[in-house]
Short mmCIF file of C-alpha atoms in Angstrom, two decimals:
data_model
loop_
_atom_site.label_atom_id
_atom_site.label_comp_id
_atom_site.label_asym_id
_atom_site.label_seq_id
_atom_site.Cartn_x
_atom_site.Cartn_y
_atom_site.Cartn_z
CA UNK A 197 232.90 90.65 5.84
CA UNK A 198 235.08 88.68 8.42
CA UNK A 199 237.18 86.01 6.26
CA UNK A 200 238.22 83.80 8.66
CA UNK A 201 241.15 81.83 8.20
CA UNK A 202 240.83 79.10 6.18
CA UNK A 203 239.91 76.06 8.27
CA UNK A 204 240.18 77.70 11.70
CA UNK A 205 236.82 76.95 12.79
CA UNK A 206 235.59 73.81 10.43
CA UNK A 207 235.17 70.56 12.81
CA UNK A 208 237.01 67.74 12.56
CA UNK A 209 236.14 65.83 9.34
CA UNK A 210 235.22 62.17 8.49
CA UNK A 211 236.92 61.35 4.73
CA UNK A 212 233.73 61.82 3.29
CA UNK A 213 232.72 65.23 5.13
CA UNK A 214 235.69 66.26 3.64
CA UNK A 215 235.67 64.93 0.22
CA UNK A 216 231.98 66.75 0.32
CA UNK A 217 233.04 69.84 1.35
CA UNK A 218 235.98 70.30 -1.00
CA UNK A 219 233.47 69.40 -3.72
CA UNK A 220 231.18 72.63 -2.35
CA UNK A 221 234.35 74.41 -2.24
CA UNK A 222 235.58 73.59 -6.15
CA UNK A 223 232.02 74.09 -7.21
CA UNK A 224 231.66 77.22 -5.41
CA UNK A 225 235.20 78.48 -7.01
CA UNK A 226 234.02 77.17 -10.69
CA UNK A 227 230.41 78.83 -10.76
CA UNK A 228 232.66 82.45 -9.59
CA UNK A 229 235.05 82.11 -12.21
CA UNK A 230 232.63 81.83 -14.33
CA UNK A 231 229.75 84.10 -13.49
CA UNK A 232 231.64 86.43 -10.82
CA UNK A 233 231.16 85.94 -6.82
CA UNK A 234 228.06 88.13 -6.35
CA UNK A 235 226.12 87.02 -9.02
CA UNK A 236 226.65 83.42 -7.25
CA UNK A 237 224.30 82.44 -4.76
CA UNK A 238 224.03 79.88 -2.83
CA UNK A 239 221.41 78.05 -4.03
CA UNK A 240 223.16 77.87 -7.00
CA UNK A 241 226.06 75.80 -5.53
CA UNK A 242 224.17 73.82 -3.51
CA UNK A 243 222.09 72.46 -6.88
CA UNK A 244 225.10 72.50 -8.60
CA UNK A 245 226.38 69.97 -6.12
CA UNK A 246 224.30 68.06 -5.26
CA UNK A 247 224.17 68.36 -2.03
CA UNK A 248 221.40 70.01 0.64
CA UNK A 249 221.47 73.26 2.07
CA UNK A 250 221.54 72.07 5.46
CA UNK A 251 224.85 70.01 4.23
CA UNK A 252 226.33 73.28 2.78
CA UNK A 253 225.64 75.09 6.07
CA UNK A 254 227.09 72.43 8.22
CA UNK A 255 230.51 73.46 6.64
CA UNK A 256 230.20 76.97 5.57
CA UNK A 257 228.18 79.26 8.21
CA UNK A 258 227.85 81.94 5.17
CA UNK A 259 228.61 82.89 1.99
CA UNK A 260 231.84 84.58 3.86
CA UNK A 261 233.20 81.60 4.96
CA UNK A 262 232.96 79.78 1.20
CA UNK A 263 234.91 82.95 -0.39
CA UNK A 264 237.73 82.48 2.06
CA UNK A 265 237.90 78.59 1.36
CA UNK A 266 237.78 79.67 -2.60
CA UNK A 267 240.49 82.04 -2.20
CA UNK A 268 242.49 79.79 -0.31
CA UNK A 269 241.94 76.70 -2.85
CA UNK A 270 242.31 78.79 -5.66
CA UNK A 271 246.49 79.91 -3.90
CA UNK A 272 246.92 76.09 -3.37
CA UNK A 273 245.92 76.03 -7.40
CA UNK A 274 248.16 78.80 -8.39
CA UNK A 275 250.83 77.57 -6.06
CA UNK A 276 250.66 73.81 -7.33
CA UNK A 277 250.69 74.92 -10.90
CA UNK A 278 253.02 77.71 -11.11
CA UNK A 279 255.72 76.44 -8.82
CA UNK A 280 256.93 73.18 -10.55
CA UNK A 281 257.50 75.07 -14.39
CA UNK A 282 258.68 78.86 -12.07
CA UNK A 283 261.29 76.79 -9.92
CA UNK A 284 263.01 75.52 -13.59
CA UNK A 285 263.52 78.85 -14.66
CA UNK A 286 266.94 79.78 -15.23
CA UNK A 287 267.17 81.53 -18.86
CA UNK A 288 264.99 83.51 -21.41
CA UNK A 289 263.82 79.94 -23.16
CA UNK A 290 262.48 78.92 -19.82
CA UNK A 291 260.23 82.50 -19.50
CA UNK A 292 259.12 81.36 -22.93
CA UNK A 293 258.31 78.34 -22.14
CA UNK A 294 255.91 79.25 -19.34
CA UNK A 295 254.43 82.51 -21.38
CA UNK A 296 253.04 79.55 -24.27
CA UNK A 297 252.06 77.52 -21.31
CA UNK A 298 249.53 80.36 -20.09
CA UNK A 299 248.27 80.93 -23.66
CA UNK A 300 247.67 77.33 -24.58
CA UNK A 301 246.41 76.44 -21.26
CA UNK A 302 242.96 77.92 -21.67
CA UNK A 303 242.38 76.56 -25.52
CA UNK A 304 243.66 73.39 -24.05
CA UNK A 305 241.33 73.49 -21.21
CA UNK A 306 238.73 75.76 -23.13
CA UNK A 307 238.48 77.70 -20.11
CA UNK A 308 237.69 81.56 -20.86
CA UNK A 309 240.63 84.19 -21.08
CA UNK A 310 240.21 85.08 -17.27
CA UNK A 311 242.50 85.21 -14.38
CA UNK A 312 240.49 83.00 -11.46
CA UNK A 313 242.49 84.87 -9.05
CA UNK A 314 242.35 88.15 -10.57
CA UNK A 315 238.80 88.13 -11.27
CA UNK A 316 238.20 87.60 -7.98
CA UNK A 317 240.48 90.23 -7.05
CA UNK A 318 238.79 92.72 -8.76
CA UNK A 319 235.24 91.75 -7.40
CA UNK A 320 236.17 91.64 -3.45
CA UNK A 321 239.45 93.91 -3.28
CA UNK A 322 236.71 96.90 -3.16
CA UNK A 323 234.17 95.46 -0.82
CA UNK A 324 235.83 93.69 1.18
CA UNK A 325 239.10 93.88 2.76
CA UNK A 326 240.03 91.23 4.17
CA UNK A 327 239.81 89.11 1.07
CA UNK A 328 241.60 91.93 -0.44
CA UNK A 329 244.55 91.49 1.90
CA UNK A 330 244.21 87.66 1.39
CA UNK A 331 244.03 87.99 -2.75
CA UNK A 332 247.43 90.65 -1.63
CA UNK A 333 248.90 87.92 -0.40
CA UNK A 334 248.44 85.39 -2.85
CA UNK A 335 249.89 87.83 -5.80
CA UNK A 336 253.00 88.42 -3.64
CA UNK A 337 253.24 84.85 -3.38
CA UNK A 338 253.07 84.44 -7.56
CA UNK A 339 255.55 87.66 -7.45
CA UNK A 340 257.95 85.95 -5.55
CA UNK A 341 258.02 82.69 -7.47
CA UNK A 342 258.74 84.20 -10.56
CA UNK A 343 261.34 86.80 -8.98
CA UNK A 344 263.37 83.91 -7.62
CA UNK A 345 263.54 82.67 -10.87
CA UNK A 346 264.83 85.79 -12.52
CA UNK A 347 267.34 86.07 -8.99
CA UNK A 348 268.88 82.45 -10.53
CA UNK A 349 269.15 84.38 -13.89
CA UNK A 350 270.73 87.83 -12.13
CA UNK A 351 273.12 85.20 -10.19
CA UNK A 352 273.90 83.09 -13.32
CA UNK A 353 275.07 86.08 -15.12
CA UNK A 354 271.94 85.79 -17.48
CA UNK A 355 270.50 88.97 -16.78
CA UNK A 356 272.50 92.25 -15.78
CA UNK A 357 273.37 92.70 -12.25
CA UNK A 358 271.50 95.99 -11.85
CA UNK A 359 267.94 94.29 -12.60
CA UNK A 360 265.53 94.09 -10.02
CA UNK A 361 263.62 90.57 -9.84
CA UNK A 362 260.80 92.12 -7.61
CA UNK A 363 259.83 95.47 -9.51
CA UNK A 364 260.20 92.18 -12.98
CA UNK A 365 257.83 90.21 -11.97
CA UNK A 366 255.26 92.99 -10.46
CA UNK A 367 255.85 93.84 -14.04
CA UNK A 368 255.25 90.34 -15.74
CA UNK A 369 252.45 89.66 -13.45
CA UNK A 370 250.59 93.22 -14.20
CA UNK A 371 250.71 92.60 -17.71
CA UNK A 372 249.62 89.47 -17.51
CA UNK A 373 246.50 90.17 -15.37
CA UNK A 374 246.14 93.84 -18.08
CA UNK A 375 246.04 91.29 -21.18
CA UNK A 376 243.67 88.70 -19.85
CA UNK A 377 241.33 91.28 -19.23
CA UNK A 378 241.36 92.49 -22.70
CA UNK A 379 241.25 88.70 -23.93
CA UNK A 380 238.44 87.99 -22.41
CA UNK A 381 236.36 91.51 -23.60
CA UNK A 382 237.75 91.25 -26.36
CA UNK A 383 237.36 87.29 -27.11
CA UNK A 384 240.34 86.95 -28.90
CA UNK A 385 244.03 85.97 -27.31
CA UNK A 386 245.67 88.52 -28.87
CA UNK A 387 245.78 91.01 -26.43
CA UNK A 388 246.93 88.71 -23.69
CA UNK A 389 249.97 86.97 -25.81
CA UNK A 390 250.61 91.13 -27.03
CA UNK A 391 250.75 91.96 -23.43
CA UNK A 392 252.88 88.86 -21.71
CA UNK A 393 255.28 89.70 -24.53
CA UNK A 394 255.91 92.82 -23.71
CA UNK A 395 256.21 91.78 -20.46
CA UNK A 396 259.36 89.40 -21.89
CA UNK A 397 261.08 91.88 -23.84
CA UNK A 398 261.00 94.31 -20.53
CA UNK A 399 263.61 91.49 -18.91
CA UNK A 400 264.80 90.52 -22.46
CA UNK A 401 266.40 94.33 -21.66
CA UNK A 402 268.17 93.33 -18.95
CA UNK A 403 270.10 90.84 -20.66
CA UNK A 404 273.45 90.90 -21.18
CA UNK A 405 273.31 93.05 -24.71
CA UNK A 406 275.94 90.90 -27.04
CA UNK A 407 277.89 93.14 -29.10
CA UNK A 408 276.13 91.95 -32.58
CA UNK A 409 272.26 92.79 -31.95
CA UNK A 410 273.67 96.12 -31.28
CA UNK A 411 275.35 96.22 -34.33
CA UNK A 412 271.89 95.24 -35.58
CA UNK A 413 269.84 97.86 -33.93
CA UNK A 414 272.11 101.05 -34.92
CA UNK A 415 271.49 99.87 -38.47
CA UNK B 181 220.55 90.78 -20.99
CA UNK B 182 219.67 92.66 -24.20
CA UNK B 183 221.66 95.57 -23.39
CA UNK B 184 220.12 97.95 -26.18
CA UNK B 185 222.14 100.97 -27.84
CA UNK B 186 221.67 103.59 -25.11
CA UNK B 187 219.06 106.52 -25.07
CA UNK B 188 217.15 104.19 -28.28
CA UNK B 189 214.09 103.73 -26.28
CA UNK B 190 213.97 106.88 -23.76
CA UNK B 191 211.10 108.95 -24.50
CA UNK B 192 211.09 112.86 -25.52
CA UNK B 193 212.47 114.42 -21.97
CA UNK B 194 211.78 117.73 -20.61
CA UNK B 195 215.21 119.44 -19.32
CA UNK B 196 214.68 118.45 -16.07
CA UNK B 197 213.67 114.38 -16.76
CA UNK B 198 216.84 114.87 -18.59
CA UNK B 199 218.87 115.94 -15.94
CA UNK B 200 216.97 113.58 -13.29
CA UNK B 201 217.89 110.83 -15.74
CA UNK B 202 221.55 111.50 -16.21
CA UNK B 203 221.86 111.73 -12.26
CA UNK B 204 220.49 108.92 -11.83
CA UNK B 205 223.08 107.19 -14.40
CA UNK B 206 225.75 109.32 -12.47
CA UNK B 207 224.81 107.91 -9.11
CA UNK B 208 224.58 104.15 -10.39
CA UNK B 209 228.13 104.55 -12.09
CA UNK B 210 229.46 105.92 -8.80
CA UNK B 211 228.06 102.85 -6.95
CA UNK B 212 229.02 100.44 -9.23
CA UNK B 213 232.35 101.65 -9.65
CA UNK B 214 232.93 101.32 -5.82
CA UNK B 215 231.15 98.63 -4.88
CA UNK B 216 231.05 96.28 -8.40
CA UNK B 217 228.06 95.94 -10.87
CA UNK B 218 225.91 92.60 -9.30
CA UNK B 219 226.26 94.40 -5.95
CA UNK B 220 224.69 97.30 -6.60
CA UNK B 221 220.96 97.17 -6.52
CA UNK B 222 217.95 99.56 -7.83
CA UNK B 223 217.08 100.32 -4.29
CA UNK B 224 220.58 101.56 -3.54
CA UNK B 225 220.76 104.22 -6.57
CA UNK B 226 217.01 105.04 -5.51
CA UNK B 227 218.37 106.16 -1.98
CA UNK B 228 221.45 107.60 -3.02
CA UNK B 229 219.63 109.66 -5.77
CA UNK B 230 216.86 110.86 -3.60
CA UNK B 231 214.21 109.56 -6.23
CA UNK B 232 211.22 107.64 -6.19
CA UNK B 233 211.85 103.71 -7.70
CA UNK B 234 208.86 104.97 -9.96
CA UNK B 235 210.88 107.74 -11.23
CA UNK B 236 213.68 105.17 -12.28
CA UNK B 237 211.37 103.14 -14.03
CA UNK B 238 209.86 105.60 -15.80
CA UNK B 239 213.65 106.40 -17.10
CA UNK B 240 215.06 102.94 -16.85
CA UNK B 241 212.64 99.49 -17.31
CA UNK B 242 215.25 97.58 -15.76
CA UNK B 243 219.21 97.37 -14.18
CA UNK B 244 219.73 96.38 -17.66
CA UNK B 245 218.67 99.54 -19.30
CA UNK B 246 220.95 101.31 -16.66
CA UNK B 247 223.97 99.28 -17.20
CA UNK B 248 223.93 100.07 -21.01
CA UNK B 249 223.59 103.89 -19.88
CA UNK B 250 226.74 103.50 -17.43
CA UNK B 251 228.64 102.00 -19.92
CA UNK B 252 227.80 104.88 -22.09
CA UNK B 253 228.88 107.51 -19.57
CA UNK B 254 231.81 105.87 -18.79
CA UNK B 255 232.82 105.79 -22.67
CA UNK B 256 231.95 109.20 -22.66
CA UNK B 257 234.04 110.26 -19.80
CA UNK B 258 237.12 108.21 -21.45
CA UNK B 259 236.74 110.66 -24.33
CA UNK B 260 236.51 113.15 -23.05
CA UNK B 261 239.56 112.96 -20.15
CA UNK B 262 241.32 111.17 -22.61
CA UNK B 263 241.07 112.43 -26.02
CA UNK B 264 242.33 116.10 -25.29
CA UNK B 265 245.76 114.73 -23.60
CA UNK B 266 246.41 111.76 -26.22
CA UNK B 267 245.50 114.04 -28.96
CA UNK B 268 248.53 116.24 -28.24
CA UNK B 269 251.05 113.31 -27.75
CA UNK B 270 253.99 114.17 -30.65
CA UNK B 271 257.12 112.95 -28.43
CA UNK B 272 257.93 110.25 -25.24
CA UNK B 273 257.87 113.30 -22.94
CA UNK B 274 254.18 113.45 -24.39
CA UNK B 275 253.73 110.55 -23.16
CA UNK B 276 255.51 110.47 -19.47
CA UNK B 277 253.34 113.77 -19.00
CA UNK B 278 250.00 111.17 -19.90
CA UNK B 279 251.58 108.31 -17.58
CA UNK B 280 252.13 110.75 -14.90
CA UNK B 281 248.50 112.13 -15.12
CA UNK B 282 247.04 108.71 -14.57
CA UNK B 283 248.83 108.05 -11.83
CA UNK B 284 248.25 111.42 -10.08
CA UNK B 285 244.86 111.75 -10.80
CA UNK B 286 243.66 109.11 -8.41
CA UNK B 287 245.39 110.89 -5.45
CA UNK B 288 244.35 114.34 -6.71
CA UNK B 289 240.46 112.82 -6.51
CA UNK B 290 241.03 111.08 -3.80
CA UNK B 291 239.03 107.68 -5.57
CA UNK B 292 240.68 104.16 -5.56
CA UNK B 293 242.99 102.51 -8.19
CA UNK B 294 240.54 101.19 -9.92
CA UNK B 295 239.83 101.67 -13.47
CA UNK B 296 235.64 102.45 -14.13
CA UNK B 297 235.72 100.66 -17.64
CA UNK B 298 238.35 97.69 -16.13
CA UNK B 299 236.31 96.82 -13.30
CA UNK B 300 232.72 97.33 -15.32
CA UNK B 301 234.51 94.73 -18.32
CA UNK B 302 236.08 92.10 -15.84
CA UNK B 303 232.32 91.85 -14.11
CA UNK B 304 229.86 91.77 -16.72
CA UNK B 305 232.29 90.02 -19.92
CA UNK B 306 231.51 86.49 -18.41
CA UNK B 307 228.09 87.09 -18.06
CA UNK B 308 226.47 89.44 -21.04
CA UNK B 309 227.88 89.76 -24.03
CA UNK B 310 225.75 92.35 -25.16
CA UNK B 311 227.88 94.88 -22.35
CA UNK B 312 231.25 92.63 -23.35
CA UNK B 313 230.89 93.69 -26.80
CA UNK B 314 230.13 97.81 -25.79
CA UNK B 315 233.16 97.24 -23.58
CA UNK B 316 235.27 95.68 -25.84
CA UNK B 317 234.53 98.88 -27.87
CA UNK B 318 235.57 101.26 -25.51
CA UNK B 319 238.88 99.54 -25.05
CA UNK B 320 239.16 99.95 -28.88
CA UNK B 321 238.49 103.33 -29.18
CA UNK B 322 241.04 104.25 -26.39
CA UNK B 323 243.53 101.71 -27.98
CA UNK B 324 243.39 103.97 -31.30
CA UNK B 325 243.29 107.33 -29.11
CA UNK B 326 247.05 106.02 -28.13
CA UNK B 327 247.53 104.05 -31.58
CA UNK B 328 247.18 107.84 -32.82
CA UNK B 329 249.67 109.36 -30.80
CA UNK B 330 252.54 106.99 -31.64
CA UNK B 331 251.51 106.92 -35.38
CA UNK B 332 252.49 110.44 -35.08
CA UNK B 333 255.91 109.81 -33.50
CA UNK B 334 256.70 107.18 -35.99
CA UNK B 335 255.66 109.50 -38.57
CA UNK B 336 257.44 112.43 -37.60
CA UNK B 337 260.34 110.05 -36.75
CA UNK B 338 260.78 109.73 -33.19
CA UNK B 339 259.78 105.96 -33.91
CA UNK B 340 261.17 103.38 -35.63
CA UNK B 341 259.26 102.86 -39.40
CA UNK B 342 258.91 99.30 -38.02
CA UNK B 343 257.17 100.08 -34.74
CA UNK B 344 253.15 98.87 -34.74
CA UNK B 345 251.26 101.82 -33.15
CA UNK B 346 248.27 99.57 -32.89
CA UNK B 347 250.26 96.91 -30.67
CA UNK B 348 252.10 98.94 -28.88
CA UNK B 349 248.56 100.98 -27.47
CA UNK B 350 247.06 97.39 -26.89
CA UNK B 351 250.42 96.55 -24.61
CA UNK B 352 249.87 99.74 -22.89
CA UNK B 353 246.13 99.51 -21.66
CA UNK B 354 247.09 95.76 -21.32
CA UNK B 355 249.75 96.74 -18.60
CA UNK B 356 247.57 100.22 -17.24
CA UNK B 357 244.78 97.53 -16.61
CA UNK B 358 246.75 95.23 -14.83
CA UNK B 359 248.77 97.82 -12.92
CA UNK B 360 245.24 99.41 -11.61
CA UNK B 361 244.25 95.18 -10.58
CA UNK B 362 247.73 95.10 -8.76
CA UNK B 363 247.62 98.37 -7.15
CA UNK B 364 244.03 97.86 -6.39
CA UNK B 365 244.20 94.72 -4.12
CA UNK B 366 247.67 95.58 -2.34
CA UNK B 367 246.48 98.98 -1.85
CA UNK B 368 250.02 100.53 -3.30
CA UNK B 369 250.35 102.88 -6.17
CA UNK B 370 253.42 101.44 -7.09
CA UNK B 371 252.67 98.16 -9.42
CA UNK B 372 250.53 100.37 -11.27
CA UNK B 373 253.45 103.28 -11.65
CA UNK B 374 256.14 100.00 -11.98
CA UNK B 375 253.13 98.55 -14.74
CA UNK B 376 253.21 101.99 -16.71
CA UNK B 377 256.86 102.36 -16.91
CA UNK B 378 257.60 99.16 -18.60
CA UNK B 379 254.98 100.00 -21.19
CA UNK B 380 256.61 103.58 -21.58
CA UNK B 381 260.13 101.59 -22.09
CA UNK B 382 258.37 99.14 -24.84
CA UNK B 383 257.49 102.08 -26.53
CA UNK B 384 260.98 103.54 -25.76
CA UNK B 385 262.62 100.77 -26.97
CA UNK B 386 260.75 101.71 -30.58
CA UNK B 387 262.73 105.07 -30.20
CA UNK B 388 265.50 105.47 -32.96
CA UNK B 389 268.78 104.94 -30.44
CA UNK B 390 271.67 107.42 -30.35
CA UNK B 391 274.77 106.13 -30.95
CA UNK B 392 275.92 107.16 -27.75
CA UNK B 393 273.68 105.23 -25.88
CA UNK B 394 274.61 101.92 -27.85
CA UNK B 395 278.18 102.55 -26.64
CA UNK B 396 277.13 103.74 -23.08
CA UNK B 397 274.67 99.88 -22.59
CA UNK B 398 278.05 97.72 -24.60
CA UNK B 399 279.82 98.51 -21.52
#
C-alpha cells in the first residue's frame, strides 16, 4: 500500500467539495473504529454517506488513499484533544485529572473502550508499512505531549531529577493502549482504569518521597 | 457469527482428517496472526495448506467455524508456553526470568511483536461477541496463571498481605499488551521491554521494603 501524504495529490476544493469529503473522511474513520478497517468496504461508506461512488472516487482514488486521510484526521483528533488538558500539566492532580478524563470520556460519549488510533494501529502496523510508520509517528507525537508535561514537573522540582519523561510516558501510553484492550474484551472499565493507574503510581515513584509516607510504608 | 464451542460439531476423524484438520487451523492462525483476521481469506489457508477448499469444508462449514478453532489453539498454546514458567514463579527474580522470556522469545523466533491473542481480541471484540467473550476468557485464565504466582509470594511473604494478586496480573497483561501495540507499530523492542518493567516495579513496589532502602530513597 502507498499512503500518500495526506492531501498531496487532492485538487483544489470548492467549500462544499470539501465539506463532502471530510464527511467521507469522518464516516470512513467512524465505520473503522467501529468494525475495524478491513471489514470496511467501500460501499459501506459511500451508503453511509450519502454520497455516490463516483463522488467518493473523485476524492479518494482507493481505499489507500481514505486510510491515510483517516489516520491523518484521527492525529489532528488526538492532537486537538490531548494538547489543551497535556499542556496544563504541571503536578500529580493534573495526571489525575486527565486519567478520569479518558475513563469518563467513553461513558460520556458511549463510545466503546477502544483506542481509534490504536485499533488502527494494530490492524495496518502488520500489513502495511507505511501507515505503520505514519500511526509511529502519531504515538511519538502523544509521547511527547505528555513527556513535556512531566519535563515541567522534573523542572519544577515535582518529580526527582533522575526521571526520564520519555521512557514515562512510553510507559503511560503502553498501559493505556494494554488496558483499553482488555476493556473492551472484557466489557467492563476495570481493566483500563487498573492499568492507567498503574501507569500513575510508576511516576507517583518518582516523586519527591516526603519523609512521613516513608514512615508509613516501613510500618 | 455464532462462534460455537470448538470441535462440538466435527465429526468422528480418522488420524489423518485429524491431523489435516489441525493443519489447517495451524496455517489459518499463522495467517491471521500476520496479516489480521478480516484479511485473511479461505482461499489463502487453502493455498498455503496445500488442500482442496472441499477438504476445508468438510472440516470447517465456514471462516466462522475456523476462527472459533484458532482461538482455541491459541488458548491452548498460552497454556501451554505459559503455564509451566508462571507455575514456578515463588520470588521477583521469578518473575524478571518470565519478563525476560517474553521479550527474547520474539527475537529467538524471529516473529513480530505482536501478541496472537492481542491482535485476534482487538479485531474481532467490536464485531462478534461470541469470539469477544472466548477471548475475554483467555485473558482471564492467563490473568489467574500470574494472579497464582504472586498469591504465592504474598503468601510466602515476599508480598505485602495487602497486595491484590488479581490486580496486579490484570496491570501486567494490561501493560504486556500495550507494550507489544507500541513495539509493534514503531518497530522497537523497547516500549514493550520499558512497558514490562514498570509492571515488574508495580509489583515491586508490593515487595516488603528493607529498611535500608527507605534510608538509601530519603536521601
Amino acid at each position: 500500500m502507498a499512503v500518500r501524504r495526506p492531501g498531496n495529490d487532492s485538487p483544489r476544493l470548492t467549500a462544499r467539495g470539501a465539506a463532502t469529503r471530510a464527511r467521507i473522511v469522518t464516516t470512513a474513520a467512524n465505520l473503522m473504529f467501529r468494525q475495524g478497517v478491513t471489514a470496511t468496504t467501500l460501499d459501506q461508506v459511500v451508503d453511509a454517506c450519502g454520497v455516490s461512488k463516483s463522488q467518493l472516487y473523485h476524492y479518494f482514488p482507493d481505499k489507500e488513499a481514505l486510510i491515510t486521510e483517516v489516520i491523518a484526521m484521527r492525529e489532528n483528533h488526538m492532537v486537538s484533544s490531548q494538547k489543551p488538558q497535556l499542556d496544563q500539566v504541571r503536578s500529580m492532580r493534573d495526571l489525575e485529572r486527565w486519567r478520569d478524563s479518558i475513563v469518563t470520556s467513553h461513558w460520556e460519549r458511549e463510545v466503546p473502550y477502544r483506542c481509534p488510533i490504536g485499533s488502527l494501529a494494530t490492524e495496518l502496523a502488520c500489513r502495511y508499512d507505511d501507515a505503520r510508520q505514519s500511526l509511529a509517528a502519531v504515538f511519538a507525537r502523544w509521547q511527547e505531549l505528555l513527556a513535556n508535561g512531566l519535563s515541567r514537573m522534573r523542572e519544577s522540582g515535582e518529580l526527582d531529577p533522575g526521571a526520564d519523561p520519555a521512557k514515562l510516558a512510553v510507559a503511560f501510553i503502553a498501559a493505556m493502549q494494554g488496558g483499553y484492550l482488555l476493556a473492551e474484551t472484557m466489557q467492563d472499565e476495570r481493566p483500563l482504569v487498573v492499568a492507567l493507574d498503574m501507569a500513575l503510581d510508576h511516576i507517583k515513584a518518582q516523586v519527591k518521597t516526603p519523609v512521613a509516607s516513608l514512615t508509613q510504608a516501613d510500618n
